[in-house]
PDB file of C-alpha atoms and ligand atoms in Angstrom:
ATOM      1  CA  MET A 270      24.961 -55.653   9.570  1.00 48.00           C
ATOM      2  CA  ASN A 271      27.013 -58.925   8.196  1.00 54.00           C
ATOM      3  CA  PRO A 272      25.002 -62.128   7.927  1.00 53.00           C
ATOM      4  CA  PRO A 273      26.286 -64.671  10.061  1.00 55.00           C
ATOM      5  CA  ALA A 274      29.292 -66.698   9.148  1.00 62.00           C
ATOM      6  CA  GLU A 275      28.270 -70.628   8.618  1.00 78.00           C
ATOM      7  CA  HIS A 276      32.256 -70.958   9.737  1.00 90.00           C
ATOM      8  CA  THR A 277      34.395 -70.116  12.161  1.00 94.00           C
ATOM      9  CA  PRO A 278      38.323 -70.655  12.124  1.00 96.00           C
ATOM     10  CA  GLU A 279      38.392 -73.429  14.774  1.00 96.00           C
ATOM     11  CA  MET A 280      35.718 -75.195  12.476  1.00 96.00           C
ATOM     12  CA  VAL A 281      38.309 -74.849   9.942  1.00 97.00           C
ATOM     13  CA  ARG A 282      40.948 -76.164  12.337  1.00 97.00           C
ATOM     14  CA  GLN A 283      38.909 -79.382  12.806  1.00 96.00           C
ATOM     15  CA  ALA A 284      37.831 -80.168   9.179  1.00 96.00           C
ATOM     16  CA  ALA A 285      41.811 -80.235   8.722  1.00 97.00           C
ATOM     17  CA  ASP A 286      42.689 -82.123  11.776  1.00 97.00           C
ATOM     18  CA  ALA A 287      40.203 -84.782  10.724  1.00 95.00           C
ATOM     19  CA  ILE A 288      41.963 -84.972   7.257  1.00 95.00           C
ATOM     20  CA  THR A 289      44.966 -84.954   7.532  1.00 95.00           C
ATOM     21  CA  ALA A 290      44.552 -87.697  10.319  1.00 94.00           C
ATOM     22  CA  ALA A 291      42.261 -89.708   7.927  1.00 90.00           C
ATOM     23  CA  ARG A 292      45.263 -89.201   4.924  1.00 90.00           C
ATOM     24  CA  PRO A 293      48.708 -88.554   6.257  1.00 93.00           C
ATOM     25  CA  SER A 294      49.613 -87.817   2.921  1.00 93.00           C
ATOM     26  CA  TYR A 295      47.752 -84.594   2.809  1.00 94.00           C
ATOM     27  CA  VAL A 296      49.430 -83.417   5.901  1.00 95.00           C
ATOM     28  CA  GLU A 297      51.553 -80.576   3.966  1.00 93.00           C
ATOM     29  CA  LEU A 298      49.028 -79.773   1.719  1.00 93.00           C
ATOM     30  CA  ILE A 299      45.478 -79.190   4.286  1.00 96.00           C
ATOM     31  CA  THR A 300      47.969 -77.715   7.377  1.00 95.00           C
ATOM     32  CA  PHE A 301      48.875 -74.778   4.822  1.00 95.00           C
ATOM     33  CA  TYR A 302      45.302 -74.292   3.590  1.00 96.00           C
ATOM     34  CA  ALA A 303      43.687 -74.737   6.984  1.00 97.00           C
ATOM     35  CA  HIS A 304      46.034 -71.215   7.575  1.00 97.00           C
ATOM     36  CA  ILE A 305      44.800 -69.747   4.703  1.00 97.00           C
ATOM     37  CA  PHE A 306      41.037 -70.688   5.513  1.00 98.00           C
ATOM     38  CA  ALA A 307      41.155 -69.631   8.890  1.00 98.00           C
ATOM     39  CA  ALA A 308      42.957 -66.849   8.523  1.00 98.00           C
ATOM     40  CA  GLN A 309      39.403 -65.738   6.247  1.00 98.00           C
ATOM     41  CA  GLU A 310      36.956 -66.971   8.145  1.00 97.00           C
ATOM     42  CA  ASP A 311      38.907 -64.684  11.030  1.00 97.00           C
ATOM     43  CA  ALA A 312      38.551 -61.409   8.906  1.00 97.00           C
ATOM     44  CA  ARG A 313      35.097 -62.600   7.986  1.00 95.00           C
ATOM     45  CA  LEU A 314      34.464 -60.771  11.368  1.00 93.00           C
ATOM     46  CA  ARG A 315      35.601 -57.723  10.574  1.00 94.00           C
ATOM     47  CA  ILE A 316      34.728 -57.425   6.498  1.00 95.00           C
ATOM     48  CA  ARG A 317      32.409 -53.772   6.035  1.00 95.00           C
ATOM     49  CA  LEU A 318      30.644 -53.614   2.541  1.00 96.00           C
ATOM     50  CA  PRO A 319      28.369 -51.030   1.744  1.00 93.00           C
ATOM     51  CA  ALA A 320      24.731 -52.447   0.678  1.00 90.00           C
ATOM     52  CA  ILE A 321      23.754 -53.489  -2.489  1.00 90.00           C
ATOM     53  CA  HIS A 322      19.960 -52.700  -3.984  1.00 92.00           C
ATOM     54  CA  LEU A 323      19.047 -54.363  -6.338  1.00 95.00           C
ATOM     55  CA  SER A 324      15.796 -52.836  -7.411  1.00 96.00           C
ATOM     56  CA  ASP A 325      12.050 -54.904  -7.648  1.00 96.00           C
ATOM     57  CA  GLU A 326      12.184 -54.548 -11.158  1.00 96.00           C
ATOM     58  CA  LEU A 327      15.435 -56.175 -11.620  1.00 96.00           C
ATOM     59  CA  ILE A 328      14.853 -58.748  -9.041  1.00 96.00           C
ATOM     60  CA  ARG A 329      11.827 -60.071 -11.328  1.00 95.00           C
ATOM     61  CA  ILE A 330      13.725 -59.912 -14.490  1.00 95.00           C
ATOM     62  CA  LYS A 331      16.353 -62.176 -13.138  1.00 94.00           C
ATOM     63  CA  HIS A 332      13.728 -64.185 -11.182  1.00 93.00           C
ATOM     64  CA  ARG A 333      11.681 -64.514 -15.013  1.00 93.00           C
ATOM     65  CA  GLU A 334      14.635 -65.137 -16.981  1.00 92.00           C
ATOM     66  CA  LYS A 335      16.462 -67.867 -14.335  1.00 91.00           C
ATOM     67  CA  LEU A 336      19.764 -65.224 -14.112  1.00 94.00           C
ATOM     68  CA  PRO A 337      22.621 -64.433 -11.556  1.00 96.00           C
ATOM     69  CA  LEU A 338      21.730 -61.516  -9.484  1.00 97.00           C
ATOM     70  CA  VAL A 339      25.041 -59.557 -10.406  1.00 97.00           C
ATOM     71  CA  MET A 340      28.287 -60.587 -12.342  1.00 96.00           C
ATOM     72  CA  THR A 341      31.199 -60.954 -10.552  1.00 95.00           C
ATOM     73  CA  SER A 342      32.754 -57.641 -11.496  1.00 95.00           C
ATOM     74  CA  GLU A 343      29.102 -56.080  -9.472  1.00 95.00           C
ATOM     75  CA  MET A 344      30.331 -57.862  -6.273  1.00 96.00           C
ATOM     76  CA  VAL A 345      31.163 -55.335  -3.559  1.00 97.00           C
ATOM     77  CA  ILE A 346      34.881 -55.825  -1.306  1.00 97.00           C
ATOM     78  CA  ASP A 347      35.995 -54.230   1.727  1.00 98.00           C
ATOM     79  CA  PRO A 348      38.720 -53.049   0.610  1.00 97.00           C
ATOM     80  CA  GLN A 349      40.999 -51.956   4.029  1.00 97.00           C
ATOM     81  CA  ALA A 350      39.820 -55.815   5.047  1.00 97.00           C
ATOM     82  CA  SER A 351      40.633 -57.154   2.065  1.00 98.00           C
ATOM     83  CA  GLU A 352      44.531 -55.704   2.123  1.00 98.00           C
ATOM     84  CA  ASN A 353      44.824 -56.765   5.907  1.00 98.00           C
ATOM     85  CA  LEU A 354      44.110 -59.878   4.838  1.00 98.00           C
ATOM     86  CA  LEU A 355      46.924 -60.272   2.010  1.00 98.00           C
ATOM     87  CA  LYS A 356      49.403 -58.950   4.053  1.00 97.00           C
ATOM     88  CA  GLU A 357      48.953 -61.578   6.373  1.00 97.00           C
ATOM     89  CA  LEU A 358      48.220 -64.119   4.030  1.00 97.00           C
ATOM     90  CA  CYS A 359      52.077 -63.669   2.894  1.00 96.00           C
ATOM     91  CA  ARG A 360      53.075 -63.838   6.481  1.00 96.00           C
ATOM     92  CA  ILE A 361      51.418 -67.043   6.837  1.00 96.00           C
ATOM     93  CA  THR A 362      52.707 -68.355   3.559  1.00 95.00           C
ATOM     94  CA  ALA A 363      56.445 -67.434   4.164  1.00 93.00           C
ATOM     95  CA  ASP A 364      55.820 -68.725   7.437  1.00 91.00           C
ATOM     96  CA  CYS A 365      54.747 -72.338   6.266  1.00 85.00           C
ATOM     97  CA  GLY A 366      57.838 -71.741   4.083  1.00 77.00           C
ATOM     98  CA  SER A 367      56.140 -73.148   0.938  1.00 78.00           C
ATOM     99  CA  GLU A 368      57.587 -72.170  -2.769  1.00 84.00           C
ATOM    100  CA  LEU A 369      54.873 -69.543  -2.820  1.00 91.00           C
ATOM    101  CA  ALA A 370      57.467 -68.520   0.264  1.00 92.00           C
ATOM    102  CA  GLY A 371      59.565 -66.235  -1.781  1.00 92.00           C
ATOM    103  CA  ALA A 372      56.774 -64.664  -3.774  1.00 93.00           C
ATOM    104  CA  ALA A 373      55.223 -63.925  -0.499  1.00 95.00           C
ATOM    105  CA  GLN A 374      57.313 -61.862   1.450  1.00 93.00           C
ATOM    106  CA  VAL A 375      57.726 -59.688  -2.615  1.00 94.00           C
ATOM    107  CA  LEU A 376      54.102 -58.918  -2.541  1.00 95.00           C
ATOM    108  CA  CYS A 377      53.671 -57.939   1.460  1.00 93.00           C
ATOM    109  CA  GLY A 378      55.799 -55.175   1.295  1.00 93.00           C
ATOM    110  CA  GLN A 379      53.960 -54.368  -2.214  1.00 95.00           C
ATOM    111  CA  SER A 380      50.700 -54.553  -0.759  1.00 94.00           C
ATOM    112  CA  SER A 381      49.522 -51.177  -1.594  1.00 95.00           C
ATOM    113  CA  LYS A 382      50.189 -51.999  -4.977  1.00 95.00           C
ATOM    114  CA  ALA A 383      48.464 -55.299  -4.916  1.00 96.00           C
ATOM    115  CA  ARG A 384      45.019 -53.494  -3.831  1.00 97.00           C
ATOM    116  CA  ALA A 385      44.818 -51.320  -6.996  1.00 97.00           C
ATOM    117  CA  LEU A 386      44.180 -54.160  -8.374  1.00 97.00           C
ATOM    118  CA  PHE A 387      41.561 -55.749  -6.229  1.00 97.00           C
ATOM    119  CA  GLY A 388      39.412 -53.800  -9.056  1.00 96.00           C
ATOM    120  CA  PRO A 389      40.904 -55.309 -12.148  1.00 96.00           C
ATOM    121  CA  PHE A 390      41.205 -58.913 -10.604  1.00 96.00           C
ATOM    122  CA  LEU A 391      37.024 -58.837 -10.399  1.00 95.00           C
ATOM    123  CA  GLU A 392      36.380 -57.212 -13.593  1.00 94.00           C
ATOM    124  CA  ALA A 393      38.688 -60.059 -15.155  1.00 90.00           C
ATOM    125  CA  GLN A 394      40.765 -57.432 -16.859  1.00 92.00           C
ATOM    126  CA  GLU A 395      43.758 -59.240 -17.343  1.00 92.00           C
ATOM    127  CA  SER A 396      46.255 -56.743 -18.839  1.00 95.00           C
ATOM    128  CA  ASP A 397      46.040 -55.023 -15.799  1.00 95.00           C
ATOM    129  CA  VAL A 398      46.517 -57.582 -13.594  1.00 94.00           C
ATOM    130  CA  LEU A 399      50.089 -59.089 -15.967  1.00 96.00           C
ATOM    131  CA  ALA A 400      51.279 -55.658 -15.731  1.00 96.00           C
ATOM    132  CA  GLY A 401      50.905 -55.705 -11.650  1.00 95.00           C
ATOM    133  CA  ALA A 402      52.637 -58.853 -11.364  1.00 95.00           C
ATOM    134  CA  GLU A 403      55.481 -58.397 -14.288  1.00 96.00           C
ATOM    135  CA  GLU A 404      56.262 -55.002 -12.050  1.00 96.00           C
ATOM    136  CA  MET A 405      55.620 -56.325  -8.717  1.00 95.00           C
ATOM    137  CA  GLY A 406      58.279 -59.198  -9.831  1.00 94.00           C
ATOM    138  CA  VAL A 407      55.989 -62.431  -8.951  1.00 95.00           C
ATOM    139  CA  GLU A 408      53.643 -64.927 -11.300  1.00 94.00           C
ATOM    140  CA  PRO A 409      50.789 -64.072 -12.745  1.00 94.00           C
ATOM    141  CA  LYS A 410      48.971 -67.181 -10.770  1.00 93.00           C
ATOM    142  CA  THR A 411      50.764 -66.136  -7.589  1.00 94.00           C
ATOM    143  CA  LEU A 412      49.239 -63.029  -7.831  1.00 96.00           C
ATOM    144  CA  ALA A 413      45.807 -63.981  -8.585  1.00 95.00           C
ATOM    145  CA  PHE A 414      45.751 -66.849  -5.990  1.00 95.00           C
ATOM    146  CA  PHE A 415      46.642 -63.711  -3.726  1.00 97.00           C
ATOM    147  CA  LEU A 416      44.356 -61.219  -4.521  1.00 97.00           C
ATOM    148  CA  TYR A 417      41.665 -63.951  -4.702  1.00 97.00           C
ATOM    149  CA  HIS A 418      42.126 -65.188  -1.335  1.00 97.00           C
ATOM    150  CA  SER A 419      42.377 -61.720  -0.220  1.00 98.00           C
ATOM    151  CA  LEU A 420      39.207 -60.578  -1.298  1.00 98.00           C
ATOM    152  CA  ARG A 421      37.134 -64.840  -0.532  1.00 98.00           C
ATOM    153  CA  PRO A 422      35.966 -63.020   2.695  1.00 98.00           C
ATOM    154  CA  SER A 423      34.391 -60.174   0.881  1.00 98.00           C
ATOM    155  CA  LEU A 424      33.261 -62.456  -1.553  1.00 98.00           C
ATOM    156  CA  CYS A 425      31.330 -64.531   0.485  1.00 97.00           C
ATOM    157  CA  THR A 426      29.941 -62.195   2.779  1.00 97.00           C
ATOM    158  CA  CYS A 427      29.032 -59.753  -0.420  1.00 97.00           C
ATOM    159  CA  ALA A 428      26.800 -63.409  -1.884  1.00 97.00           C
ATOM    160  CA  ALA A 429      25.970 -63.899   2.206  1.00 96.00           C
ATOM    161  CA  GLN A 430      24.083 -60.791   1.821  1.00 96.00           C
ATOM    162  CA  LEU A 431      22.558 -60.834  -2.223  1.00 97.00           C
ATOM    163  CA  ALA A 432      21.185 -64.390  -1.482  1.00 96.00           C
ATOM    164  CA  GLU A 433      18.318 -62.504   0.466  1.00 94.00           C
ATOM    165  CA  TYR A 434      17.203 -61.232  -3.222  1.00 96.00           C
ATOM    166  CA  LEU A 435      17.083 -65.080  -4.545  1.00 95.00           C
ATOM    167  CA  ASP A 436      14.490 -66.639  -5.617  1.00 89.00           C
ATOM    168  CA  PRO A 437      13.027 -69.055  -3.099  1.00 86.00           C
ATOM    169  CA  SER A 438      10.655 -71.173  -5.106  1.00 84.00           C
ATOM    170  CA  SER A 439      13.706 -72.129  -7.307  1.00 80.00           C
ATOM    171  CA  SER A 440      13.479 -74.912  -9.621  1.00 78.00           C
ATOM    172  CA  GLY A 441      16.537 -76.544  -8.300  1.00 82.00           C
ATOM    173  CA  GLU A 442      17.980 -77.459 -12.057  1.00 85.00           C
ATOM    174  CA  GLN A 443      20.814 -73.781 -12.304  1.00 88.00           C
ATOM    175  CA  GLY A 444      24.066 -75.844 -12.741  1.00 93.00           C
ATOM    176  CA  TYR A 445      25.839 -72.087 -12.117  1.00 96.00           C
ATOM    177  CA  CYS A 446      25.625 -69.898  -8.619  1.00 97.00           C
ATOM    178  CA  PRO A 447      22.585 -67.769  -8.732  1.00 96.00           C
ATOM    179  CA  VAL A 448      24.448 -64.978  -7.022  1.00 97.00           C
ATOM    180  CA  CYS A 449      27.430 -64.557  -9.012  1.00 97.00           C
ATOM    181  CA  GLY A 450      26.821 -66.965 -12.480  1.00 96.00           C
ATOM    182  CA  SER A 451      30.249 -68.934 -11.444  1.00 96.00           C
ATOM    183  CA  PRO A 452      30.255 -72.481 -11.886  1.00 96.00           C
ATOM    184  CA  PRO A 453      30.097 -75.057  -8.935  1.00 97.00           C
ATOM    185  CA  ALA A 454      33.456 -76.593  -6.915  1.00 96.00           C
ATOM    186  CA  ILE A 455      31.700 -79.309  -5.125  1.00 97.00           C
ATOM    187  CA  ALA A 456      28.771 -80.229  -4.430  1.00 97.00           C
ATOM    188  CA  TRP A 457      27.123 -82.127  -1.034  1.00 96.00           C
ATOM    189  CA  LEU A 458      25.045 -84.110  -0.031  1.00 96.00           C
ATOM    190  CA  GLU A 459      22.771 -83.940   3.054  1.00 94.00           C
ATOM    191  CA  GLY A 460      19.947 -84.867   5.323  1.00 91.00           C
ATOM    192  CA  GLU A 461      17.267 -86.466   3.207  1.00 91.00           C
ATOM    193  CA  GLY A 462      19.894 -86.640   0.191  1.00 91.00           C
ATOM    194  CA  GLN A 463      19.188 -83.415  -0.495  1.00 94.00           C
ATOM    195  CA  ARG A 464      22.389 -82.082  -3.133  1.00 95.00           C
ATOM    196  CA  TYR A 465      23.730 -78.832  -2.632  1.00 96.00           C
ATOM    197  CA  LEU A 466      26.378 -77.046  -4.941  1.00 97.00           C
ATOM    198  CA  PHE A 467      28.571 -74.500  -4.004  1.00 97.00           C
ATOM    199  CA  CYS A 468      29.665 -72.033  -6.168  1.00 97.00           C
ATOM    200  CA  SER A 469      33.715 -72.001  -7.273  1.00 96.00           C
ATOM    201  CA  PHE A 470      33.750 -68.362  -6.679  1.00 97.00           C
ATOM    202  CA  CYS A 471      31.869 -66.849  -4.112  1.00 97.00           C
ATOM    203  CA  TRP A 472      30.837 -70.504  -2.214  1.00 97.00           C
ATOM    204  CA  HIS A 473      27.607 -69.739  -2.004  1.00 97.00           C
ATOM    205  CA  LYS A 474      25.311 -72.808  -1.148  1.00 96.00           C
ATOM    206  CA  TRP A 475      22.167 -73.694  -3.456  1.00 96.00           C
ATOM    207  CA  PRO A 476      20.075 -76.744  -3.475  1.00 95.00           C
ATOM    208  CA  VAL A 477      19.718 -78.066  -7.087  1.00 95.00           C
ATOM    209  CA  ASN A 478      18.033 -81.642  -8.004  1.00 91.00           C
ATOM    210  CA  ARG A 479      19.846 -84.574  -7.076  1.00 89.00           C
ATOM    211  CA  ALA A 480      20.230 -86.682 -10.787  1.00 89.00           C
ATOM    212  CA  GLN A 481      20.807 -83.831 -13.366  1.00 93.00           C
ATOM    213  CA  CYS A 482      24.277 -82.942 -14.576  1.00 95.00           C
ATOM    214  CA  PRO A 483      24.965 -79.244 -13.468  1.00 95.00           C
ATOM    215  CA  PHE A 484      27.153 -78.452 -17.026  1.00 95.00           C
ATOM    216  CA  CYS A 485      25.240 -79.233 -19.157  1.00 94.00           C
ATOM    217  CA  GLY A 486      21.621 -79.892 -17.051  1.00 93.00           C
ATOM    218  CA  SER A 487      21.370 -83.595 -19.048  1.00 93.00           C
ATOM    219  CA  ARG A 488      18.910 -85.518 -16.780  1.00 90.00           C
ATOM    220  CA  GLU A 489      19.816 -89.062 -19.175  1.00 85.00           C
ATOM    221  CA  GLN A 490      19.959 -91.772 -15.870  1.00 80.00           C
ATOM    222  CA  GLN A 491      21.556 -93.824 -17.894  1.00 83.00           C
ATOM    223  CA  GLY A 492      23.919 -91.119 -18.506  1.00 86.00           C
ATOM    224  CA  LEU A 493      25.198 -90.053 -15.056  1.00 89.00           C
ATOM    225  CA  LEU A 494      27.990 -91.882 -13.916  1.00 89.00           C
ATOM    226  CA  TYR A 495      29.049 -92.509 -10.320  1.00 90.00           C
ATOM    227  CA  LEU A 496      32.412 -92.940  -9.490  1.00 89.00           C
ATOM    228  CA  TYR A 497      33.495 -94.182  -5.747  1.00 83.00           C
ATOM    229  CA  SER A 498      36.009 -96.363  -4.104  1.00 83.00           C
ATOM    230  CA  GLU A 499      34.669 -98.941  -1.171  1.00 82.00           C
ATOM    231  CA  GLU A 500      37.353 -97.066   1.118  1.00 84.00           C
ATOM    232  CA  GLU A 501      35.937 -93.705   0.902  1.00 89.00           C
ATOM    233  CA  ARG A 502      32.216 -94.286   1.056  1.00 90.00           C
ATOM    234  CA  GLU A 503      31.665 -90.250   1.662  1.00 93.00           C
ATOM    235  CA  TYR A 504      33.353 -89.377  -1.831  1.00 94.00           C
ATOM    236  CA  ARG A 505      31.898 -89.674  -5.033  1.00 94.00           C
ATOM    237  CA  VAL A 506      32.162 -88.408  -8.806  1.00 96.00           C
ATOM    238  CA  ASP A 507      29.474 -87.326 -10.484  1.00 95.00           C
ATOM    239  CA  ALA A 508      30.322 -87.516 -14.308  1.00 96.00           C
ATOM    240  CA  CYS A 509      28.149 -87.279 -17.122  1.00 96.00           C
ATOM    241  CA  GLU A 510      28.591 -88.980 -20.110  1.00 95.00           C
ATOM    242  CA  SER A 511      27.098 -86.053 -22.497  1.00 95.00           C
ATOM    243  CA  CYS A 512      29.045 -83.259 -21.521  1.00 96.00           C
ATOM    244  CA  ARG A 513      31.966 -85.806 -20.514  1.00 96.00           C
ATOM    245  CA  THR A 514      32.476 -83.261 -17.445  1.00 97.00           C
ATOM    246  CA  TYR A 515      32.145 -83.962 -13.299  1.00 97.00           C
ATOM    247  CA  ILE A 516      32.325 -82.668 -10.045  1.00 97.00           C
ATOM    248  CA  LYS A 517      32.893 -83.972  -6.762  1.00 96.00           C
ATOM    249  CA  THR A 518      30.096 -85.079  -4.213  1.00 96.00           C
ATOM    250  CA  VAL A 519      30.716 -85.276  -0.454  1.00 96.00           C
ATOM    251  CA  ASP A 520      28.193 -87.198   1.260  1.00 95.00           C
ATOM    252  CA  THR A 521      28.115 -85.870   4.617  1.00 94.00           C
ATOM    253  CA  ARG A 522      25.982 -87.761   5.951  1.00 93.00           C
ATOM    254  CA  VAL A 523      28.427 -90.633   5.821  1.00 92.00           C
ATOM    255  CA  LEU A 524      30.991 -88.131   6.537  1.00 90.00           C
ATOM    256  CA  GLY A 525      31.293 -88.377  10.124  1.00 87.00           C
ATOM    257  CA  ARG A 526      33.880 -85.748  10.306  1.00 89.00           C
ATOM    258  CA  PRO A 527      33.478 -81.989  11.169  1.00 89.00           C
ATOM    259  CA  ALA A 528      34.007 -80.536   6.903  1.00 93.00           C
ATOM    260  CA  TYR A 529      34.760 -77.159   5.643  1.00 96.00           C
ATOM    261  CA  PRO A 530      34.006 -77.212   1.499  1.00 96.00           C
ATOM    262  CA  PRO A 531      37.151 -75.823  -0.093  1.00 96.00           C
ATOM    263  CA  LEU A 532      39.177 -77.871   2.077  1.00 96.00           C
ATOM    264  CA  GLU A 533      37.257 -81.175   1.528  1.00 95.00           C
ATOM    265  CA  GLN A 534      37.516 -79.698  -2.790  1.00 95.00           C
ATOM    266  CA  ILE A 535      41.581 -80.124  -1.851  1.00 95.00           C
ATOM    267  CA  ALA A 536      41.740 -83.348   0.223  1.00 94.00           C
ATOM    268  CA  SER A 537      39.952 -84.820  -3.048  1.00 94.00           C
ATOM    269  CA  LEU A 538      42.577 -84.273  -5.304  1.00 94.00           C
ATOM    270  CA  HIS A 539      43.082 -87.983  -5.995  1.00 92.00           C
ATOM    271  CA  LEU A 540      39.615 -88.376  -7.371  1.00 94.00           C
ATOM    272  CA  ASP A 541      40.336 -85.619  -9.630  1.00 94.00           C
ATOM    273  CA  LEU A 542      43.177 -87.837 -11.087  1.00 93.00           C
ATOM    274  CA  LYS A 543      40.430 -91.363 -11.334  1.00 93.00           C
ATOM    275  CA  ALA A 544      38.395 -88.798 -12.871  1.00 95.00           C
ATOM    276  CA  VAL A 545      40.819 -87.157 -15.162  1.00 96.00           C
ATOM    277  CA  GLU A 546      41.950 -91.287 -16.292  1.00 95.00           C
ATOM    278  CA  ALA A 547      39.054 -92.211 -17.187  1.00 95.00           C
ATOM    279  CA  GLY A 548      38.603 -89.674 -20.123  1.00 96.00           C
ATOM    280  CA  TYR A 549      36.215 -87.188 -18.013  1.00 97.00           C
ATOM    281  CA  HIS A 550      37.121 -83.529 -17.164  1.00 96.00           C
ATOM    282  CA  ALA A 551      36.658 -81.432 -14.367  1.00 96.00           C
ATOM    283  CA  GLY A 552      33.585 -78.755 -14.195  1.00 93.00           C
ATOM    284  CA  VAL A 553      35.853 -76.511 -12.217  1.00 91.00           C
ATOM    285  CA  PRO A 554      39.704 -77.241 -12.447  1.00 84.00           C
ATOM    286  CA  THR A 555      41.085 -77.602  -8.664  1.00 81.00           C
ATOM    287  CA  VAL A 556      44.350 -75.786  -9.299  1.00 74.00           C
ATOM    288  CA  LEU A 557      46.594 -75.134  -7.014  1.00 77.00           C
ATOM    289  CA  PRO A 558      49.829 -72.831  -7.362  1.00 72.00           C
ATOM    290  CA  VAL A 559      51.613 -75.063  -4.649  1.00 60.00           C
TER     291      VAL A 559
HETATM  292 ZN1   ZN B 276      28.710 -67.234  -6.681  1.00 81.84          ZN
HETATM  293 ZN1   ZN B 277      26.965 -82.983 -18.377  1.00 81.84          ZN
END
């Protein structure tokens, strides 16, 4: 059984509509990504994964040493569902007439070759992915975009299954994903001000201390800054003087509209510009191929 998905395609579309109503300059970008994310949430319903069993002894060590449960290369995927999604994402991209439309058409006809690269991509075997890109006639970063987004529903599902093994008494100090060890993409404030981070790879959500840099662990109150504007009280940038790194934060308590974390990451690109201008660098850069 798959764990219940937190988001539905309809929720993605509602979140996208709310963003584009508030920020018309994002219409093209958000419309494209809303199609991609909605297709992923739809695909998630059909993902079938082999169970991953972690032994009690291994779990004890992971909890004691505060290690992530697995490496990204150990995550399991549904190759058939991912290949089907790859073809769907190629169709969406071609229909949107985006800059990637040509590459999408090329890839769509070679989905079985792309499928053979799911494993090397997860294992970060860059030379295999580069060779595959050359053979298929697409840019490596374009291929990586399609491979990752075809795998994302599997990765989210795998992370949700693995989350059962997490230490419920975690200290809230982990600045990396407790499931796969990747850095956070975006932060969320909820309820009484509880802060959560979302993994940039498997999108697992985990609670963390509010006043602590996720990247260097600094708790120096004077060194943790917030950049924000009065017109956008739902967004802010949390920057750290110690490591000069920032993460964007969405305050869902003042958002007043449906939200989907990967869309918010894209809809706040103007904050990345502000933070970079102010001399900080992103913990995880929001790199978009389009
Ligand atoms: Zn993760
Ligand atoms: Zn820091």
